[in-house]
mmCIF file of C-alpha atoms and ligand atoms in Angstrom:
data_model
loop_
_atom_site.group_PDB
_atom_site.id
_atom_site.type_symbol
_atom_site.label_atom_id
_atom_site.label_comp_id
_atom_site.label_asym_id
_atom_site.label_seq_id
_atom_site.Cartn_x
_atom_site.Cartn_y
_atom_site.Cartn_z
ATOM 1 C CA UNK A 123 17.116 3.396 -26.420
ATOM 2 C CA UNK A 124 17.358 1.721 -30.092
ATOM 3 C CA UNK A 125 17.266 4.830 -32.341
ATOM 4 C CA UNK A 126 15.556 3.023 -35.418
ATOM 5 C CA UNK A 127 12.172 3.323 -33.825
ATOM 6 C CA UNK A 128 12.664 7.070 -32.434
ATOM 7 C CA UNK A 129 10.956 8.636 -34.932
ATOM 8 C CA UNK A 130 7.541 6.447 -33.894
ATOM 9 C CA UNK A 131 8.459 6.040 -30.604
ATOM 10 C CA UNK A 132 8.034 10.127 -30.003
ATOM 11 C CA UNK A 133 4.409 9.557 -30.576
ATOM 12 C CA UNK A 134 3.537 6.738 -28.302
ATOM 13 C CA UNK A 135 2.652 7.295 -25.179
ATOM 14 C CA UNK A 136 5.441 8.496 -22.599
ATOM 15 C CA UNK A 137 3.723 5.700 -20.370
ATOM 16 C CA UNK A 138 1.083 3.101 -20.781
ATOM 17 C CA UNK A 139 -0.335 0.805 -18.273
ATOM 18 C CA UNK A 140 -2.524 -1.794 -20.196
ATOM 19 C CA UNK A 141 -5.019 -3.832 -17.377
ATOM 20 C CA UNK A 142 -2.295 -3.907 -14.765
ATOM 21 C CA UNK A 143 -3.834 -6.025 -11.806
ATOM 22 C CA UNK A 144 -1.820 -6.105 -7.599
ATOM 23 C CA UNK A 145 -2.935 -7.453 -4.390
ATOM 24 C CA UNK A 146 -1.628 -7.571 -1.639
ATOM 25 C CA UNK A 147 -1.977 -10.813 1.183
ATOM 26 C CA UNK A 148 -1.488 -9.676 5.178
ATOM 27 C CA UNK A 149 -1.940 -12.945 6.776
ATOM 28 C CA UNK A 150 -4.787 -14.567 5.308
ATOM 29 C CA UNK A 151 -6.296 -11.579 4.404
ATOM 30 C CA UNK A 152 -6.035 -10.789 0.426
ATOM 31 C CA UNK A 153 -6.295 -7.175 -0.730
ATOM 32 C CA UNK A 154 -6.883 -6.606 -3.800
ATOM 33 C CA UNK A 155 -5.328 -3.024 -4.518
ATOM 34 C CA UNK A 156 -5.234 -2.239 -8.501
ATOM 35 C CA UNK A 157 -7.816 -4.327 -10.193
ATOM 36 C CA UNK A 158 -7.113 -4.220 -14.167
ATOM 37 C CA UNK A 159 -5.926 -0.740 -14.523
ATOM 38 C CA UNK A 160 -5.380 1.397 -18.259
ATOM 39 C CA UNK A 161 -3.555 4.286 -18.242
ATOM 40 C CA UNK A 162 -1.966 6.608 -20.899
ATOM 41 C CA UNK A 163 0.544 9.606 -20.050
ATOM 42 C CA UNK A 164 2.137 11.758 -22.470
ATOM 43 C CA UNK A 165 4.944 13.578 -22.258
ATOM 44 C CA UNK A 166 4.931 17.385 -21.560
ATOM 45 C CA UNK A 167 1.864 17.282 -19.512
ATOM 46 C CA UNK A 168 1.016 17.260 -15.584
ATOM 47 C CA UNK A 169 -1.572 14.594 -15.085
ATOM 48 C CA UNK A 170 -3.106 14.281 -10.792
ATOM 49 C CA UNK A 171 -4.445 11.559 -10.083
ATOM 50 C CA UNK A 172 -6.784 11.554 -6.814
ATOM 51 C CA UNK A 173 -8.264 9.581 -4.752
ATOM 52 C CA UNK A 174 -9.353 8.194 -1.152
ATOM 53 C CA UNK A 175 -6.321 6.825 1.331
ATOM 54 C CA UNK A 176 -5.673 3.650 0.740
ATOM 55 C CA UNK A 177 -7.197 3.248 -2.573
ATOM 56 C CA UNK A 178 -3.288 2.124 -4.489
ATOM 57 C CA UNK A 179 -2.051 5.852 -5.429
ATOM 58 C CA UNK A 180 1.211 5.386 -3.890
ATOM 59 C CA UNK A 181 1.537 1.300 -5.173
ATOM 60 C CA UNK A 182 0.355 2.512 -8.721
ATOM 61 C CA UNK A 183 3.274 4.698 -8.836
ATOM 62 C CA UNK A 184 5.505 2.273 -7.447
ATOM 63 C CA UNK A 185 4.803 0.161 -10.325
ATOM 64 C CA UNK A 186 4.711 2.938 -12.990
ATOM 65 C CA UNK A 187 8.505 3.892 -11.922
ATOM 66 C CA UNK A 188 9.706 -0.022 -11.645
ATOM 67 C CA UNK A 189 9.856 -0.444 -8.372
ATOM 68 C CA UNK A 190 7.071 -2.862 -7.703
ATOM 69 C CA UNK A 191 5.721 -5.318 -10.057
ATOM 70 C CA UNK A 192 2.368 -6.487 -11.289
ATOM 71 C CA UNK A 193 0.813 -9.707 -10.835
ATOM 72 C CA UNK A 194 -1.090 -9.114 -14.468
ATOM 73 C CA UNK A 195 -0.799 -6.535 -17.191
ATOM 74 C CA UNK A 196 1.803 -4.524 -18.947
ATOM 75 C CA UNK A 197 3.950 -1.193 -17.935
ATOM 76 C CA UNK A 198 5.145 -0.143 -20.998
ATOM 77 C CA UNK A 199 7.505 3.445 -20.005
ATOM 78 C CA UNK A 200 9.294 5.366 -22.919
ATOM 79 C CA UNK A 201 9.668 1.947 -24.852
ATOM 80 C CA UNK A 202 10.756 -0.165 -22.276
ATOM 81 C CA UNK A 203 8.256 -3.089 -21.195
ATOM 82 C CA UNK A 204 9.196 -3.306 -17.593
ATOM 83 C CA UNK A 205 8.209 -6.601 -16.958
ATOM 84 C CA UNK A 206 10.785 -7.937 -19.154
ATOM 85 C CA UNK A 207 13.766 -5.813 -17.083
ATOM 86 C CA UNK A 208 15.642 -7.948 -14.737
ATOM 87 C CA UNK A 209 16.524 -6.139 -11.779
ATOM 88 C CA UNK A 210 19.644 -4.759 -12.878
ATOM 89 C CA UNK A 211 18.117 -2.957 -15.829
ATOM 90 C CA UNK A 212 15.163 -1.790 -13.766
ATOM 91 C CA UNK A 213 17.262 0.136 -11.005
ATOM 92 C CA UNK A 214 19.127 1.825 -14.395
ATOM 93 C CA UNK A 215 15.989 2.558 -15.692
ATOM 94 C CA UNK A 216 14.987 4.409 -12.513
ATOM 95 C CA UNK A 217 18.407 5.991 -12.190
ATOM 96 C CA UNK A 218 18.201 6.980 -15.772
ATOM 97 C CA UNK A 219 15.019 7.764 -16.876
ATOM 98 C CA UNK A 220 12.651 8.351 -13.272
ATOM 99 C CA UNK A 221 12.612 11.662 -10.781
ATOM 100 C CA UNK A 222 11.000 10.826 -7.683
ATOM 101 C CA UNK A 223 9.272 13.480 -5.221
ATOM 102 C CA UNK A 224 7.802 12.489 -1.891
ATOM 103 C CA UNK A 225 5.325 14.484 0.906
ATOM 104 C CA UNK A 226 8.236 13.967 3.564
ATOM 105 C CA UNK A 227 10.834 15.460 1.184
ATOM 106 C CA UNK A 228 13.362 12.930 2.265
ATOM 107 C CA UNK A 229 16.527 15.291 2.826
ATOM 108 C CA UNK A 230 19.493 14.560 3.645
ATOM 109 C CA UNK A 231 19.446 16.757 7.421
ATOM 110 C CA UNK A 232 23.481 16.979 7.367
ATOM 111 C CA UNK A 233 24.186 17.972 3.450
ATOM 112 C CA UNK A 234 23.329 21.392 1.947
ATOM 113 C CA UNK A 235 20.608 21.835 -0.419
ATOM 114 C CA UNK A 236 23.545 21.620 -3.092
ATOM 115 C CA UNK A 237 24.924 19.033 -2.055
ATOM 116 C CA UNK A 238 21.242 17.358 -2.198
ATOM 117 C CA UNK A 239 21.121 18.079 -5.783
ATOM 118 C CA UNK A 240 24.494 17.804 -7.011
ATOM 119 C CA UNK A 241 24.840 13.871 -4.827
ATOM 120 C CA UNK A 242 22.613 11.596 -7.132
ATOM 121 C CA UNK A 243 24.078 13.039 -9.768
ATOM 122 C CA UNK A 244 27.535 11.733 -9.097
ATOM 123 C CA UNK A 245 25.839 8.154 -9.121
ATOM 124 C CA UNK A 246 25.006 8.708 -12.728
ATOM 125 C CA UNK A 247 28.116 8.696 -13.930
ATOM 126 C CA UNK A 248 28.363 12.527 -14.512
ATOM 127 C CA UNK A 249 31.277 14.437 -14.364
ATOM 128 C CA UNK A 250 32.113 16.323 -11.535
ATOM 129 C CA UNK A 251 31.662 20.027 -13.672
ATOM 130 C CA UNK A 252 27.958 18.434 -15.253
ATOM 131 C CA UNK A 253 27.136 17.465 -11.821
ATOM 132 C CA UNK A 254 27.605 20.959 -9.975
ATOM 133 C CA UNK A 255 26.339 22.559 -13.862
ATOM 134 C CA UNK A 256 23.036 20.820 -13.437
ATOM 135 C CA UNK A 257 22.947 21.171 -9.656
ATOM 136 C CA UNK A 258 23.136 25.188 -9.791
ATOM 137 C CA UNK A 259 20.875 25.252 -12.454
ATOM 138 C CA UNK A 260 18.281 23.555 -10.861
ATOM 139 C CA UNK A 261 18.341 24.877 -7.521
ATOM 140 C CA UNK A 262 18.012 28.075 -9.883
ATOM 141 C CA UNK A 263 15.015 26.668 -11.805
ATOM 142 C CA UNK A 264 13.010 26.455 -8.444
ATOM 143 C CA UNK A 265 14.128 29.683 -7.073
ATOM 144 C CA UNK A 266 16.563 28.811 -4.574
ATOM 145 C CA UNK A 267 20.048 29.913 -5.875
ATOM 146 C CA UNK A 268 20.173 31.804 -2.918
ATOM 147 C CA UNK A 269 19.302 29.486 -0.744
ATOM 148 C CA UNK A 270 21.450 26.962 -1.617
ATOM 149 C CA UNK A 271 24.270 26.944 0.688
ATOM 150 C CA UNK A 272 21.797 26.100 3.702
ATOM 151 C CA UNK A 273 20.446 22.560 5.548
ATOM 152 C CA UNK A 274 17.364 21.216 5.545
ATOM 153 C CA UNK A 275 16.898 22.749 8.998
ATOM 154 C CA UNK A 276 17.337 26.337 7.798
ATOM 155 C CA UNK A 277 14.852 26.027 5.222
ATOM 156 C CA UNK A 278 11.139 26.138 5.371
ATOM 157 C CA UNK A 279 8.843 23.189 4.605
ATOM 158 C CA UNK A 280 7.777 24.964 1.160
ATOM 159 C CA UNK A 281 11.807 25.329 0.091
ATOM 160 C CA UNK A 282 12.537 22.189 1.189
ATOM 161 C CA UNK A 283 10.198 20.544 -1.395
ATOM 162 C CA UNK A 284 11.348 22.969 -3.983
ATOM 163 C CA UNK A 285 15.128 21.219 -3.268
ATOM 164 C CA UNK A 286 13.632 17.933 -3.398
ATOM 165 C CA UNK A 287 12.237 18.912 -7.078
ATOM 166 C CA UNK A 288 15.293 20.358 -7.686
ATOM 167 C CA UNK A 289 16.920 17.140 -6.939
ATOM 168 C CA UNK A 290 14.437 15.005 -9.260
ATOM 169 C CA UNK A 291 14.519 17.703 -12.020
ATOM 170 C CA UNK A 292 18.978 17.926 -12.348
ATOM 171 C CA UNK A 293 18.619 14.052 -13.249
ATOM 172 C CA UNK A 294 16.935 15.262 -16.605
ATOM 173 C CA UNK A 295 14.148 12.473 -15.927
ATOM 174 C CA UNK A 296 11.614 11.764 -18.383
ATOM 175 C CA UNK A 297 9.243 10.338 -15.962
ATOM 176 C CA UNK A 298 8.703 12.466 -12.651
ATOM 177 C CA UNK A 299 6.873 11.473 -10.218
ATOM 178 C CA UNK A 300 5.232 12.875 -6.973
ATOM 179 C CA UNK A 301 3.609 11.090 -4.213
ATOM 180 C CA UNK A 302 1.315 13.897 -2.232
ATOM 181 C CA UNK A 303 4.316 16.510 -2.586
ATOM 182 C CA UNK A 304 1.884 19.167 -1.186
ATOM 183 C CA UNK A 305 0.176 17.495 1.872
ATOM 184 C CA UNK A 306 2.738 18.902 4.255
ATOM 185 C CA UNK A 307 2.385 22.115 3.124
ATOM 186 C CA UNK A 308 0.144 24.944 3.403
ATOM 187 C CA UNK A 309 -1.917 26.454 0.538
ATOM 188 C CA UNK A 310 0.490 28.829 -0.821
ATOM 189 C CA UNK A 311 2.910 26.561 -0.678
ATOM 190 C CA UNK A 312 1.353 23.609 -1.832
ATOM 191 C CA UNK A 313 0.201 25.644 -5.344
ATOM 192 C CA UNK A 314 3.940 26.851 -5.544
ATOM 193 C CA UNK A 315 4.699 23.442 -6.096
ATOM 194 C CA UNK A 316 2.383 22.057 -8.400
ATOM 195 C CA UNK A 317 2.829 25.241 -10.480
ATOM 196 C CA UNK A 318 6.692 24.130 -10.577
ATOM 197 C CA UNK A 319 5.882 20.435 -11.237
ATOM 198 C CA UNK A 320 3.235 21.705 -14.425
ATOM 199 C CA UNK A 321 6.214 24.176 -15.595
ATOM 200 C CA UNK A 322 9.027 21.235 -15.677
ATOM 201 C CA UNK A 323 6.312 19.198 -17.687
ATOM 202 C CA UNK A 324 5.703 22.035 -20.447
ATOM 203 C CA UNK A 325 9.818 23.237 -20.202
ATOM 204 C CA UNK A 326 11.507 20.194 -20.535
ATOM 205 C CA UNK A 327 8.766 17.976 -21.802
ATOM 206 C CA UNK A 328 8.684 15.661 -19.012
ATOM 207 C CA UNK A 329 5.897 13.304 -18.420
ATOM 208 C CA UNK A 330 4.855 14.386 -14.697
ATOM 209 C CA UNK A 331 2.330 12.198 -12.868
ATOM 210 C CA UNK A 332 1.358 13.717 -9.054
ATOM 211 C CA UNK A 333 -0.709 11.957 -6.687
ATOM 212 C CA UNK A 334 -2.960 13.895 -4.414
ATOM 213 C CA UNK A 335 -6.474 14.520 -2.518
ATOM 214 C CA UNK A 336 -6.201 18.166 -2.609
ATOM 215 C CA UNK A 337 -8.932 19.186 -4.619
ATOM 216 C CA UNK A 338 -7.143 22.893 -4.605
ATOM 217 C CA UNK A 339 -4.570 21.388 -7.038
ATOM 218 C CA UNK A 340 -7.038 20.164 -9.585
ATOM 219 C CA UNK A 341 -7.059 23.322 -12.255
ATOM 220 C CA UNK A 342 -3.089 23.517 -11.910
ATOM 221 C CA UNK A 343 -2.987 20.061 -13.489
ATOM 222 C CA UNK A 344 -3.892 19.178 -17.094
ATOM 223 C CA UNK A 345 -6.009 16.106 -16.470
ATOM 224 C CA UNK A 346 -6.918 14.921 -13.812
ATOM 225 C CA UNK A 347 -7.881 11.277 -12.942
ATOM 226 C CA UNK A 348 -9.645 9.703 -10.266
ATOM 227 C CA UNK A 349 -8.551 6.045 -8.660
ATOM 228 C CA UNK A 350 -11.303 4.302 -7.263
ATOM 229 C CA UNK A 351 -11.873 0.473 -6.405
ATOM 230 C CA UNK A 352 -8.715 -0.322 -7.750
ATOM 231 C CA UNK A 353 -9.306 1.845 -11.659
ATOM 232 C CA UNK A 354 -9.407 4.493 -13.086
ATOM 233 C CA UNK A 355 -12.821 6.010 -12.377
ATOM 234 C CA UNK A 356 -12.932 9.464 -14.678
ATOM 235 C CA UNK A 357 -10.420 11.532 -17.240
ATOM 236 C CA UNK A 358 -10.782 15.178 -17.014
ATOM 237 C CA UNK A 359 -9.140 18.020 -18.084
ATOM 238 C CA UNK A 360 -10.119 20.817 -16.352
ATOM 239 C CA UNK A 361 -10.811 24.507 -17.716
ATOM 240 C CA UNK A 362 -7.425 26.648 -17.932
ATOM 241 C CA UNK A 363 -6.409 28.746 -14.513
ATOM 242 C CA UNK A 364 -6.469 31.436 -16.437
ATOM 243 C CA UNK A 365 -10.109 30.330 -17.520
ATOM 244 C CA UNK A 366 -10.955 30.268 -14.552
ATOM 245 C CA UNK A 367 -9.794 33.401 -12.697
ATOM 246 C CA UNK A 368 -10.950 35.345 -15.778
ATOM 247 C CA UNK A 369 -12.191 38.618 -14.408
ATOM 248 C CA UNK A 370 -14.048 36.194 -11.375
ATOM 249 C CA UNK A 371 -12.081 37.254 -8.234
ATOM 250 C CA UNK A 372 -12.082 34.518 -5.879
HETATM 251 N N1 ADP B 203 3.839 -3.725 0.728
HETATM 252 C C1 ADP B 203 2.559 -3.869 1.101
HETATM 253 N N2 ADP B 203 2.159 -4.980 1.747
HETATM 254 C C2 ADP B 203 0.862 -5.157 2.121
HETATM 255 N N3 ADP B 203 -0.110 -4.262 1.860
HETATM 256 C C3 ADP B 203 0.227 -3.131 1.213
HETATM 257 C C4 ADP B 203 1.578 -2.876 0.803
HETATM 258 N N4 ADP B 203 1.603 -1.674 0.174
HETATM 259 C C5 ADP B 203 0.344 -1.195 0.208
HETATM 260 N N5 ADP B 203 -0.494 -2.076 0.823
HETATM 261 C C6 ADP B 203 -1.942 -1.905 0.999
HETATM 262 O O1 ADP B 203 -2.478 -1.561 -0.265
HETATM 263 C C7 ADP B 203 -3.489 -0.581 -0.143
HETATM 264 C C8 ADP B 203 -3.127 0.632 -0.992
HETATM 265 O O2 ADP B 203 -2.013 1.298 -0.421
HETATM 266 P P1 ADP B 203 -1.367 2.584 -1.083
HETATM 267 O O3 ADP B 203 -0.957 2.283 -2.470
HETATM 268 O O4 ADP B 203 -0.317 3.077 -0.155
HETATM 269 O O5 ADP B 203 -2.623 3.597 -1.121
HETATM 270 P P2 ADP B 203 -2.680 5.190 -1.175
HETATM 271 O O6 ADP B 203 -1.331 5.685 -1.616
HETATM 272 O O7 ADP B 203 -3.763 5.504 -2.163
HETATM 273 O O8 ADP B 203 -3.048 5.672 0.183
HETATM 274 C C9 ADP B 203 -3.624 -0.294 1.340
HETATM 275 O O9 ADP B 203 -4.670 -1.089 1.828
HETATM 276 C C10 ADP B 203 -2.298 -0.741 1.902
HETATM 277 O O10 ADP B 203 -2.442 -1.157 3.227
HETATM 278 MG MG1 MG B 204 -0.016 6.984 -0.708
#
């Protein structure tokens, strides 16, 4: 990242989608999925974004990270514009700069959860000693040091998510994103994680975007924005939990 513009670049936006338009054609049918989209994210902050099945959560975060482009508009992501990335300099900026966490946790059934962490790592270009340092550290972050010797089977669905964040979170990622991390998980579980994700976005400062339709999840988040007919249909930020649970037992 050129270091000249640091200074003003720590005050832009972490992320900014400006009218970002994608469809999609299945035969001769054309769908028209995000339909001149604006978004801001900032870093530090937790930001869910909801909305009904099928209405482009997972595609707008496919594009946010690099993955997928647009057909119109501008992802600009911690001072990159990624339109202008050829593909070589997109897959570093994911490997770089992007943590990604998914509702199917996408283990690894044969490695340990260390091993989980510590492999992407290696890819990076990180020493072997960095790689296990940020691995254990991690693993410790989500509260499963002492789980960490054990497989994917051996672990419940709620721990294996918390490895999965523990895998994103050891890459030091700016950008972390989550694609309905708690829809496979029950209640307790599911606000485990989210509290997790919002305490990595105030910790390290990471810009943390999480896609879901659980409505429980809303007051864990800082804003909270809701996708419809391709946009962005509202911008909330919703009262404090600690607001909220003041002296009202639930
Ligand atoms: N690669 C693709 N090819 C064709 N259609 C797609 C593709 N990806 C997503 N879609 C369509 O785009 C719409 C939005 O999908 P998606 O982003 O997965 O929504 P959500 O995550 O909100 O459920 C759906 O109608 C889906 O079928
Ligand atoms: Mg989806």
């Amino acid at each position: 990242m050129p270091t000249a513009t640091a200074a003003a670049q720590t005050r832009a936006p972490a992320l900014l989608a400006e009218g970002i338009s994608k469809a999609f054609m299945s035969g001769h049918q054309r769908t028209q999925v995000l339909d001149g989209l604006t978004l801001s994210l900032d870093a530090g902050e937790l930001t869910l974004i909801s909305g009904p099945s099928g209405c482009g959560k997972s595609t707008l975060l496919a594009i946010l990270s690099g993955l997928q482009k647009v057909d119109s508009g501008r992802v600009r992501a911690l001072g990159s514009e990624l339109g202008q990335l050829d593909l070589r300099a997109l897959e570093r900026f994911r490997l770089q700069h992007t943590g990604f966490v998914f509702q199917g946790f996408n283990l690894f059934p044969a490695l340990s959860a260390f091993e989980q962490v510590e492999l992407p790592l290696n890819h990076m270009g990180l020493s072997r000693n960095e790689a296990r340092r940020r691995a254990q550290q991690s693993l410790e972050e989500v509260g499963l040091a002492h789980r960490m010797r054990l497989r994917p089977s051996e672990l419940s669905g709620g721990e294996k998510q918390r490895v999965a964040i523990a895998r994103a979170l050891a890459k030091e990622p700016e950008l972390l994103f989550a694609d309905e991390p708690t829809s496979a998980l029950d209640a307790a579980n599911g606000q485990m994680i989210i509290d997790i994700l919002h305490r990595i976005a105030r910790t390290h400062g990471t810009t943390v975007l999480c896609v879901s339709h659980d409505p429980r999840l809303v007051v864990h988040a800082d804003r909270v924005l809701a996708m419809e007919d391709g946009r962005i249909l509202s911008d909330q930020r919703p009262p404090t939990p600690a607001a909220q649970d003041n002296g009202i037992p639930s």
